[in-house]
Coordinates of C-alpha atoms in Angstrom, one line a residue:
M1 CA 0.0 0.0 0.0
R2 CA 1.3 3.5 -0.8
N3 CA 0.8 5.6 2.2
G4 CA -2.0 8.2 1.9
G5 CA -4.1 7.3 4.9
R6 CA -6.6 4.5 5.2
A7 CA -10.2 5.5 4.6
S8 CA -13.4 3.6 4.7
L9 CA -16.0 3.7 1.9
R10 CA -19.5 4.1 2.4
D11 CA -25.4 -25.7 -0.8
R12 CA -25.8 -23.3 -3.9
F13 CA -22.3 -23.8 -5.2
P14 CA -21.1 -26.0 -8.0
C15 CA -19.8 -29.5 -7.0
S16 CA -16.8 -29.5 -9.4
R17 CA -14.6 -28.1 -6.6
R18 CA -13.0 -31.4 -5.6
A19 CA -10.0 -31.0 -7.8
L20 CA -9.5 -27.4 -6.6
L21 CA -9.8 -28.4 -3.0
T22 CA -7.3 -31.2 -3.4
A23 CA -4.8 -28.8 -5.1
A24 CA -5.4 -26.2 -2.4
A25 CA -4.7 -28.6 0.4
A26 CA -1.5 -29.9 -1.3
L27 CA 0.1 -26.9 -2.9
P28 CA 1.1 -24.8 0.1
L29 CA 2.9 -27.5 2.1
T30 CA 6.4 -26.6 0.8
A31 CA 5.8 -22.9 1.3
T32 CA 4.4 -23.4 4.7
A33 CA 7.4 -25.4 5.7
A34 CA 9.6 -22.5 4.4
S35 CA 8.1 -20.2 7.0
T36 CA 8.0 -22.4 10.0
G37 CA 11.2 -20.9 11.4
S38 CA 9.4 -17.7 12.3
R39 CA 6.5 -19.7 13.7
R40 CA 8.6 -21.8 16.0
S41 CA 10.7 -18.9 17.2
A42 CA 7.7 -16.7 18.2
P43 CA 6.3 -16.9 21.7
D44 CA 3.2 -19.1 22.0
D45 CA 1.1 -16.3 23.4
G46 CA 2.1 -13.9 20.6
S47 CA 3.0 -11.2 23.2
A48 CA 5.9 -9.9 21.1
R49 CA 3.7 -9.1 18.1
Y50 CA 2.3 -5.7 17.4
F51 CA -1.3 -7.0 17.3
P52 CA -1.4 -10.0 19.6
R53 CA -5.2 -10.2 19.7
H54 CA -5.1 -11.1 15.9
G55 CA -4.1 -14.6 14.9
S56 CA -3.2 -17.7 16.8
Y57 CA -0.1 -19.8 17.1
G58 CA -2.3 -22.8 17.9
H59 CA -2.3 -23.8 14.3
R60 CA -0.9 -23.0 10.8
T61 CA -3.2 -22.9 7.8
L62 CA -2.6 -24.8 4.6
A63 CA -5.7 -23.8 2.5
Y64 CA -8.9 -21.9 2.6
D65 CA -12.0 -22.9 0.6
L66 CA -14.4 -20.0 0.8
R67 CA -17.9 -20.2 -0.7
L68 CA -19.8 -17.0 -0.5
S69 CA -23.3 -15.8 -1.6
Y70 CA -23.7 -12.1 -1.6
D71 CA -26.9 -10.0 -2.2
P72 CA -26.0 -6.4 -3.0
D73 CA -29.5 -5.2 -2.4
T74 CA -29.6 -6.3 1.2
A75 CA -25.8 -6.3 1.7
W76 CA -26.2 -9.9 3.1
L77 CA -23.4 -12.5 3.0
D78 CA -23.8 -16.2 3.5
G79 CA -20.5 -17.9 3.9
H80 CA -19.2 -21.5 4.1
A81 CA -15.5 -21.9 4.9
T82 CA -13.5 -25.1 4.8
I83 CA -10.1 -24.6 6.3
H84 CA -7.3 -27.1 6.1
A85 CA -4.7 -26.6 8.8
V86 CA -2.1 -28.3 11.1
A87 CA -2.1 -28.1 14.9
N88 CA 1.0 -26.6 16.4
R89 CA 0.2 -28.1 19.8
C90 CA -2.1 -30.5 21.6
T91 CA -5.4 -28.7 22.0
R92 CA -9.2 -29.0 22.1
Q93 CA -9.7 -25.5 20.7
V94 CA -9.2 -23.8 17.4
E95 CA -9.2 -20.0 17.5
L96 CA -10.2 -18.0 14.4
D97 CA -10.6 -14.3 13.8
L98 CA -14.1 -13.3 12.7
A99 CA -15.8 -9.9 13.2
R100 CA -19.4 -8.8 12.9
L101 CA -20.6 -12.1 11.3
T102 CA -22.4 -14.9 13.1
V103 CA -21.4 -18.6 13.0
S104 CA -24.4 -20.9 12.6
S105 CA -22.5 -24.2 12.7
A106 CA -19.0 -25.6 12.9
E107 CA -17.2 -29.0 12.7
I108 CA -13.7 -30.1 13.1
D109 CA -12.8 -33.3 11.2
G110 CA -16.6 -34.0 10.9
A111 CA -17.2 -33.7 14.6
P112 CA -19.5 -31.0 15.9
A113 CA -17.7 -28.1 17.5
A114 CA -19.1 -25.8 20.2
V115 CA -18.6 -22.1 19.1
R116 CA -18.0 -19.1 21.3
Q117 CA -17.8 -15.7 19.6
R118 CA -16.5 -12.6 21.4
D119 CA -14.4 -9.6 20.6
G120 CA -13.7 -10.6 17.0
K121 CA -12.8 -14.2 17.8
A122 CA -14.6 -17.4 17.1
V123 CA -13.3 -20.2 19.4
L124 CA -14.2 -23.7 18.3
T125 CA -14.1 -26.5 20.9
V126 CA -14.3 -30.3 20.3
E127 CA -14.3 -33.2 22.7
R128 CA -11.4 -35.1 21.2
A129 CA -8.2 -33.1 21.4
L130 CA -6.0 -32.4 18.3
T131 CA -2.4 -33.7 18.7
E132 CA 0.7 -31.7 17.8
E133 CA 1.4 -31.7 14.1
Q134 CA -2.0 -33.3 13.4
P135 CA -3.7 -32.1 10.1
F136 CA -7.3 -31.2 10.6
T137 CA -10.2 -29.6 8.7
V138 CA -12.6 -27.0 10.0
D139 CA -16.0 -26.6 8.3
I140 CA -17.8 -23.5 9.4
R141 CA -21.0 -21.7 8.2
Y142 CA -21.6 -18.1 8.9
S143 CA -23.6 -15.1 7.8
G144 CA -24.4 -11.5 8.3
S145 CA -23.9 -8.0 6.8
P146 CA -20.2 -7.6 6.5
R147 CA -18.7 -4.2 7.5
P148 CA -15.2 -2.9 8.0
V149 CA -13.4 -3.7 11.2
R150 CA -12.6 -0.8 13.5
T151 CA -8.8 -0.5 13.9
P152 CA -6.3 2.0 15.1
F153 CA -6.0 3.1 11.4
G154 CA -9.7 3.6 10.8
S155 CA -12.4 1.1 9.5
I156 CA -10.8 -1.5 7.3
G157 CA -12.0 -4.6 5.4
W158 CA -15.1 -5.4 3.4
D159 CA -16.9 -2.3 2.2
R160 CA -19.4 -1.2 -0.4
T161 CA -18.8 0.9 -3.5
G162 CA -20.7 2.8 -6.2
D163 CA -23.1 5.6 -6.0
D164 CA -25.9 3.1 -5.3
Y165 CA -23.7 0.8 -3.1
D166 CA -24.2 -2.2 -5.4
G167 CA -20.5 -3.1 -5.5
T168 CA -18.0 -4.3 -2.9
V169 CA -14.3 -3.9 -2.2
V170 CA -11.9 -5.6 0.2
A171 CA -8.8 -3.8 1.3
S172 CA -7.7 -5.5 4.6
Q173 CA -4.2 -4.3 5.4
P174 CA -3.4 -4.9 8.2
L175 CA -6.4 -6.2 10.3
G176 CA -9.5 -6.3 8.0
A177 CA -9.6 -9.9 6.8
P178 CA -11.9 -11.0 9.7
S179 CA -14.6 -8.7 8.3
W180 CA -15.5 -11.3 5.7
F181 CA -14.1 -14.7 6.5
P182 CA -12.9 -16.7 9.5
C183 CA -9.1 -16.8 9.4
N184 CA -5.8 -17.0 11.3
D185 CA -5.1 -13.3 10.8
R186 CA -1.3 -13.2 11.1
P187 CA 0.9 -11.9 8.3
D188 CA 3.1 -14.9 8.5
D189 CA 0.3 -17.5 8.3
K190 CA 0.0 -18.1 4.6
A191 CA -2.1 -20.5 2.6
A192 CA -3.7 -21.4 -0.7
Y193 CA -7.1 -20.0 -1.5
T194 CA -10.1 -21.2 -3.5
V195 CA -12.9 -18.6 -3.5
T196 CA -16.4 -19.0 -5.0
V197 CA -18.7 -16.0 -5.0
V198 CA -22.4 -16.2 -6.1
V199 CA -23.9 -12.8 -7.1
P200 CA -27.0 -11.9 -9.0
D201 CA -27.0 -12.0 -12.8
G202 CA -25.4 -8.8 -14.2
Q203 CA -22.9 -8.6 -11.3
H204 CA -19.3 -9.7 -11.6
A205 CA -17.1 -11.2 -8.9
L206 CA -13.3 -11.0 -8.8
A207 CA -10.9 -12.6 -6.4
N208 CA -7.2 -13.5 -6.2
G209 CA -5.6 -15.9 -8.6
T210 CA -7.2 -17.4 -11.7
L211 CA -10.8 -17.8 -12.8
H212 CA -11.5 -21.5 -12.9
E213 CA -15.2 -21.5 -13.5
R214 CA -18.1 -19.1 -14.2
R215 CA -21.4 -20.8 -14.0
T216 CA -25.1 -19.7 -14.2
L217 CA -27.2 -21.4 -11.5
D218 CA -30.8 -22.6 -11.7
D219 CA -32.1 -19.4 -10.0
G220 CA -30.3 -17.2 -12.5
S221 CA -27.5 -16.1 -10.2
V222 CA -23.9 -16.6 -11.3
S223 CA -21.1 -18.4 -9.5
W224 CA -17.5 -17.3 -10.0
T225 CA -14.7 -19.6 -8.7
Y226 CA -11.1 -18.5 -8.4
H227 CA -8.1 -20.4 -7.3
H228 CA -4.7 -19.1 -6.1
P229 CA -2.1 -21.6 -4.8
G230 CA -0.4 -18.7 -3.0
P231 CA 0.8 -19.0 -0.4
M232 CA -1.0 -15.8 0.7
A233 CA -1.5 -14.0 4.0
S234 CA -5.1 -13.4 5.0
Y235 CA -4.8 -9.6 4.8
L236 CA -4.0 -9.9 1.1
A237 CA -7.1 -12.0 0.2
A238 CA -9.7 -10.0 -1.6
V239 CA -13.1 -10.1 -3.2
Y240 CA -14.6 -7.4 -5.5
T241 CA -18.2 -7.4 -6.8
G242 CA -20.0 -5.0 -9.1
R243 CA -20.3 -4.2 -12.8
F244 CA -16.9 -4.2 -14.5
A245 CA -15.4 -3.9 -17.9
H246 CA -12.7 -6.5 -18.3
E247 CA -9.4 -6.5 -20.1
T248 CA -7.5 -9.8 -20.2
H249 CA -4.2 -10.7 -21.9
H250 CA -2.4 -14.0 -22.1
A251 CA 1.3 -14.1 -21.3
D252 CA 3.5 -12.6 -24.0
D253 CA 0.7 -11.3 -26.2
N254 CA 1.1 -7.9 -24.6
G255 CA 4.8 -8.2 -23.7
S256 CA 4.0 -9.3 -20.1
P257 CA 5.7 -12.5 -18.9
V258 CA 2.5 -13.5 -17.1
P259 CA -1.2 -13.3 -17.8
L260 CA -2.6 -9.9 -17.1
R261 CA -6.2 -9.0 -16.2
N262 CA -7.6 -5.6 -15.3
A263 CA -11.2 -4.6 -14.4
Y264 CA -12.8 -1.2 -14.0
P265 CA -16.2 0.4 -14.2
A266 CA -17.2 1.0 -17.9
H267 CA -17.3 4.8 -17.4
L268 CA -13.7 4.8 -16.3
A269 CA -12.5 2.5 -19.1
D270 CA -10.6 5.0 -21.2
R271 CA -8.8 6.5 -18.2
A272 CA -8.0 3.2 -16.6
R273 CA -6.8 1.6 -19.8
H274 CA -4.4 4.4 -20.5
D275 CA -3.1 4.7 -16.9
L276 CA -2.5 0.9 -16.6
A277 CA -1.1 0.4 -20.1
R278 CA 2.6 0.2 -19.0
Q279 CA 2.0 -2.7 -16.6
P280 CA 3.6 -5.2 -19.0
E281 CA 6.7 -3.0 -19.3
M282 CA 6.8 -2.6 -15.5
I283 CA 6.6 -6.4 -14.9
R284 CA 9.4 -7.0 -17.4
H285 CA 11.6 -4.3 -15.8
F286 CA 11.0 -5.5 -12.2
T287 CA 11.6 -9.1 -13.3
E288 CA 15.0 -8.0 -14.5
L289 CA 15.7 -6.2 -11.2
F290 CA 14.1 -8.5 -8.7
G291 CA 13.9 -11.9 -10.3
P292 CA 10.9 -13.8 -11.8
Y293 CA 7.4 -12.6 -11.1
P294 CA 6.4 -14.8 -8.2
F295 CA 2.7 -15.7 -9.0
E296 CA 0.6 -17.1 -11.8
T297 CA -1.1 -13.9 -12.8
Y298 CA -1.3 -10.2 -12.1
G299 CA -3.8 -7.4 -12.6
A300 CA -5.6 -4.4 -11.1
V301 CA -9.2 -3.6 -10.1
V302 CA -10.4 0.0 -10.2
V303 CA -13.4 0.3 -8.0
D304 CA -16.1 3.0 -8.3
A305 CA -15.1 4.8 -5.1
E306 CA -12.4 7.1 -3.9
L307 CA -9.8 5.3 -1.8
G308 CA -7.3 6.9 0.5
A309 CA -4.6 4.6 -0.9
P310 CA -4.4 1.7 -3.4
V311 CA -3.7 -1.7 -1.8
E312 CA -1.5 -4.5 -3.1
N313 CA -3.9 -7.4 -2.7
Q314 CA -2.0 -10.5 -4.0
T315 CA -2.2 -10.9 -7.8
L316 CA -4.9 -8.2 -8.0
S317 CA -4.1 -4.7 -6.6
V318 CA -7.0 -2.3 -6.0
F319 CA -7.2 1.3 -7.0
G320 CA -9.9 3.9 -6.5
R321 CA -11.4 6.0 -9.3
N322 CA -9.4 8.9 -7.9
H323 CA -6.2 7.1 -8.9
M324 CA -7.1 7.0 -12.6
D325 CA -6.9 10.5 -14.2
G326 CA -6.2 9.4 -17.8
R327 CA -2.7 11.1 -17.6
R328 CA -0.8 8.5 -15.6
G329 CA -0.8 10.9 -12.7
S330 CA -0.6 8.0 -10.3
E331 CA 1.7 5.7 -12.2
T332 CA 4.2 5.7 -9.3
L333 CA 1.4 4.0 -7.3
V334 CA 0.9 1.4 -10.0
A335 CA 4.6 0.6 -9.8
H336 CA 4.5 0.6 -6.0
E337 CA 1.7 -1.9 -5.7
L338 CA 3.2 -4.2 -8.4
A339 CA 6.6 -4.2 -6.5
H340 CA 4.8 -5.5 -3.4
Q341 CA 4.0 -8.7 -5.3
W342 CA 7.7 -9.5 -4.7
Y343 CA 8.3 -7.6 -1.5
G344 CA 5.5 -7.9 1.0
N345 CA 3.3 -10.5 -0.7
S346 CA 5.7 -13.2 -1.9
V347 CA 8.3 -12.4 0.8
S348 CA 6.0 -11.6 3.8
L349 CA 6.6 -10.2 7.2
T350 CA 6.9 -12.2 10.4
D351 CA 5.2 -9.3 12.1
W352 CA 4.1 -5.7 11.4
Q353 CA 7.2 -4.3 13.2
H354 CA 9.1 -5.0 10.0
I355 CA 6.8 -3.2 7.7
W356 CA 9.7 -1.1 6.3
L357 CA 10.7 -4.3 4.4
N358 CA 7.4 -4.0 2.5
E359 CA 7.0 -0.3 2.1
G360 CA 10.6 0.8 1.8
F361 CA 11.2 -1.7 -1.0
A362 CA 8.0 -0.7 -2.9
T363 CA 8.8 3.0 -2.5
Y364 CA 12.3 2.4 -3.8
A365 CA 10.7 0.6 -6.8
E366 CA 8.9 3.8 -7.6
W367 CA 12.3 5.5 -7.9
L368 CA 13.7 2.7 -10.0
W369 CA 10.7 3.0 -12.4
S370 CA 11.3 6.7 -12.7
E371 CA 15.0 5.9 -13.4
H372 CA 13.9 3.4 -16.1
L373 CA 11.7 5.9 -17.8
G374 CA 14.5 8.4 -17.9
E375 CA 12.7 10.9 -15.8
Y376 CA 14.5 11.3 -12.4
D377 CA 17.2 8.9 -11.4
A378 CA 17.0 7.2 -8.0
H379 CA 19.9 9.1 -6.6
D380 CA 18.2 12.5 -7.3
L381 CA 15.0 11.2 -5.8
A382 CA 16.8 9.8 -2.7
T383 CA 18.7 13.0 -2.2
Q384 CA 15.5 15.1 -2.3
A385 CA 13.8 12.6 0.0
W386 CA 16.7 12.9 2.5
R387 CA 16.4 16.7 2.5
E388 CA 12.6 16.4 3.3
L389 CA 13.2 13.8 6.0
S390 CA 15.9 15.9 7.6
G391 CA 13.4 18.7 8.0
K392 CA 10.9 16.5 9.9
R393 CA 10.9 15.4 13.5
Q394 CA 13.6 12.9 14.3
N395 CA 11.6 10.7 16.6
L396 CA 10.9 7.5 14.6
R397 CA 12.8 4.3 14.5
I398 CA 11.5 2.7 11.3
G399 CA 12.8 -0.8 12.2
D400 CA 10.5 -0.8 15.2
P401 CA 8.1 2.2 14.8
G402 CA 5.4 1.1 17.2
R403 CA 2.1 -0.3 16.1
S404 CA 0.3 3.0 15.9
R405 CA 2.8 4.4 13.4
I406 CA 3.3 1.5 10.9
F407 CA 1.8 3.7 8.1
D408 CA 3.9 6.8 9.0
D409 CA 5.2 8.1 5.7
R410 CA 8.7 8.3 7.0
I411 CA 8.8 4.5 7.1
Y412 CA 8.2 4.4 3.4
V413 CA 10.7 7.1 2.4
R414 CA 13.4 6.4 5.0
G415 CA 13.1 2.7 4.1
A416 CA 13.7 3.5 0.5
C417 CA 16.7 5.7 1.5
T418 CA 18.0 2.8 3.5
L419 CA 18.1 0.7 0.4
H420 CA 19.7 3.6 -1.6
A421 CA 22.4 3.9 1.1
L422 CA 23.1 0.1 0.6
R423 CA 23.2 0.6 -3.2
L424 CA 25.7 3.4 -2.8
E425 CA 27.9 1.2 -0.6
L426 CA 27.7 -1.9 -2.7
G427 CA 27.4 -0.7 -6.3
D428 CA 24.6 -1.7 -8.6
E429 CA 25.8 -5.3 -9.4
R430 CA 26.1 -6.4 -5.8
F431 CA 23.0 -4.4 -4.6
F432 CA 20.6 -5.9 -7.2
T433 CA 22.1 -9.3 -6.5
V434 CA 21.1 -8.8 -2.8
L435 CA 17.5 -7.9 -3.8
R436 CA 17.1 -10.8 -6.2
T437 CA 18.6 -13.4 -3.9
W438 CA 16.6 -12.0 -1.0
H439 CA 13.4 -12.7 -2.8
D440 CA 14.7 -16.1 -4.1
A441 CA 15.7 -17.2 -0.6
H442 CA 12.4 -16.3 1.1
R443 CA 9.9 -16.7 -1.8
G444 CA 6.6 -17.9 -0.4
G445 CA 7.8 -17.5 3.2
S446 CA 8.2 -14.8 5.8
A447 CA 11.2 -13.0 7.2
D448 CA 12.3 -10.0 9.3
T449 CA 14.8 -7.3 9.5
D450 CA 17.6 -9.3 11.1
A451 CA 17.2 -11.9 8.3
F452 CA 17.6 -9.2 5.7
V453 CA 20.7 -7.7 7.2
G454 CA 22.2 -11.2 7.6
H455 CA 21.3 -12.1 4.1
A456 CA 23.0 -9.0 2.7
E457 CA 26.1 -9.7 4.6
R458 CA 26.3 -13.3 3.5
V459 CA 25.7 -12.5 -0.2
T460 CA 28.3 -9.7 -0.3
G461 CA 30.8 -11.1 2.2
R462 CA 30.9 -7.7 3.8
P463 CA 29.9 -6.4 7.3
L464 CA 26.9 -4.2 6.8
T465 CA 25.2 -3.9 10.2
A466 CA 27.0 -0.7 11.0
L467 CA 25.7 0.8 7.7
I468 CA 22.1 -0.4 7.9
R469 CA 21.3 -0.3 11.6
P470 CA 21.4 3.5 12.0
W471 CA 19.0 4.0 9.2
L472 CA 16.5 1.6 10.9
F473 CA 17.0 2.0 14.6
D474 CA 18.5 5.5 15.2
K475 CA 16.0 8.3 15.4
T476 CA 18.5 10.8 13.9
L477 CA 18.7 10.5 10.1
P478 CA 22.1 9.2 8.9
R479 CA 23.9 10.6 5.9
F480 CA 24.3 8.6 2.7
P481 CA 27.7 6.9 2.2
V482 CA 30.1 9.0 0.0

């Protein structure tokens, strides 16, 4: 997400899902294993995390299968979630995050589970305890009128769009995922997703990944099924409904190395088409700098609402109509959200303390895109950013900013300056080798600041802590290396 402040907006399913479910349960095993280091090193009670009330260390998730039916006239959602997970310890309880929606029934491995809902949590209890490392399946039905979750950053999550409120948008960073499905809402708990959304005829539904089936049901409603092997953190999962014009390209037919799909309201088509036209070139350029694009598809959704900031939902970033002016006035934001697919989505955070690894990298990608276009080079932009930062209060440690300030603009800009300082110290060849191998080493997993510094030192064979640490943990702004 490019900082600009978060702002709020104002069994009917096909049975051909078995293959998708099988794939969803199997695909994330390797990626989940890649991130277990952070899981095992974290305290069981999550007390060291910025948001310890969100998420649970009692289990790790392999796959979500979400089946949703949404009525835009009444804003009513009926949900059926099947969650494949593994227990991290012996327990009779499974704790999920779910806000403002009511569970009607729940089972764990086919056995009825008692449900207690309170303070954004749904706690499921069964008579027979799960054992440590035991795979299990939760089947949970729920319903209600989804609304954004109240957070320290405003109301975030599922919201309605359009002048007549007949569309929806999900922008959940960092705590909004429980507004529409039961989940283990930690940034380092990543899984595969299969999402089916049933909407009235004439409405469209979009979600992460690839469309596997579009089916008209007997009552005239339409079922849309998407699958994304991920792995994906819960805050990056998204659903959009409404009336969209679609633009889809296969890999290579537009110069993009991956399939590309964009969607936008018809009345914004000309502006959006122009403003998103350089996505293929961006993907090619970032692939050269960062390594292969990490997912099976990419695209953008423009919703018929004004958003405080675009959001990098995995494989399908979201922009507001205010970000499409027909003059590429927000193209830096398009580059920013695309770069997050590598840094933030593919390589995720162990906790929100380390958000500079997301936002500093994506902000630096904005500067690299400007450099690629021959507009301003990254050094000029970094120098100007340093001057602006030096004129602001020196009271923020971006490597541990505190949970109320994780979207402070200084994290974005000083994080990008940190990377530029590293580039000046190492030179381009070694610097971009560090970025590419960082993504390659942690692709599909989660990591933190210490891991990045250690990685840079191993790859370059040079001690870099003394260079990097003041940028991240001193309040006073350092100077760039000469």
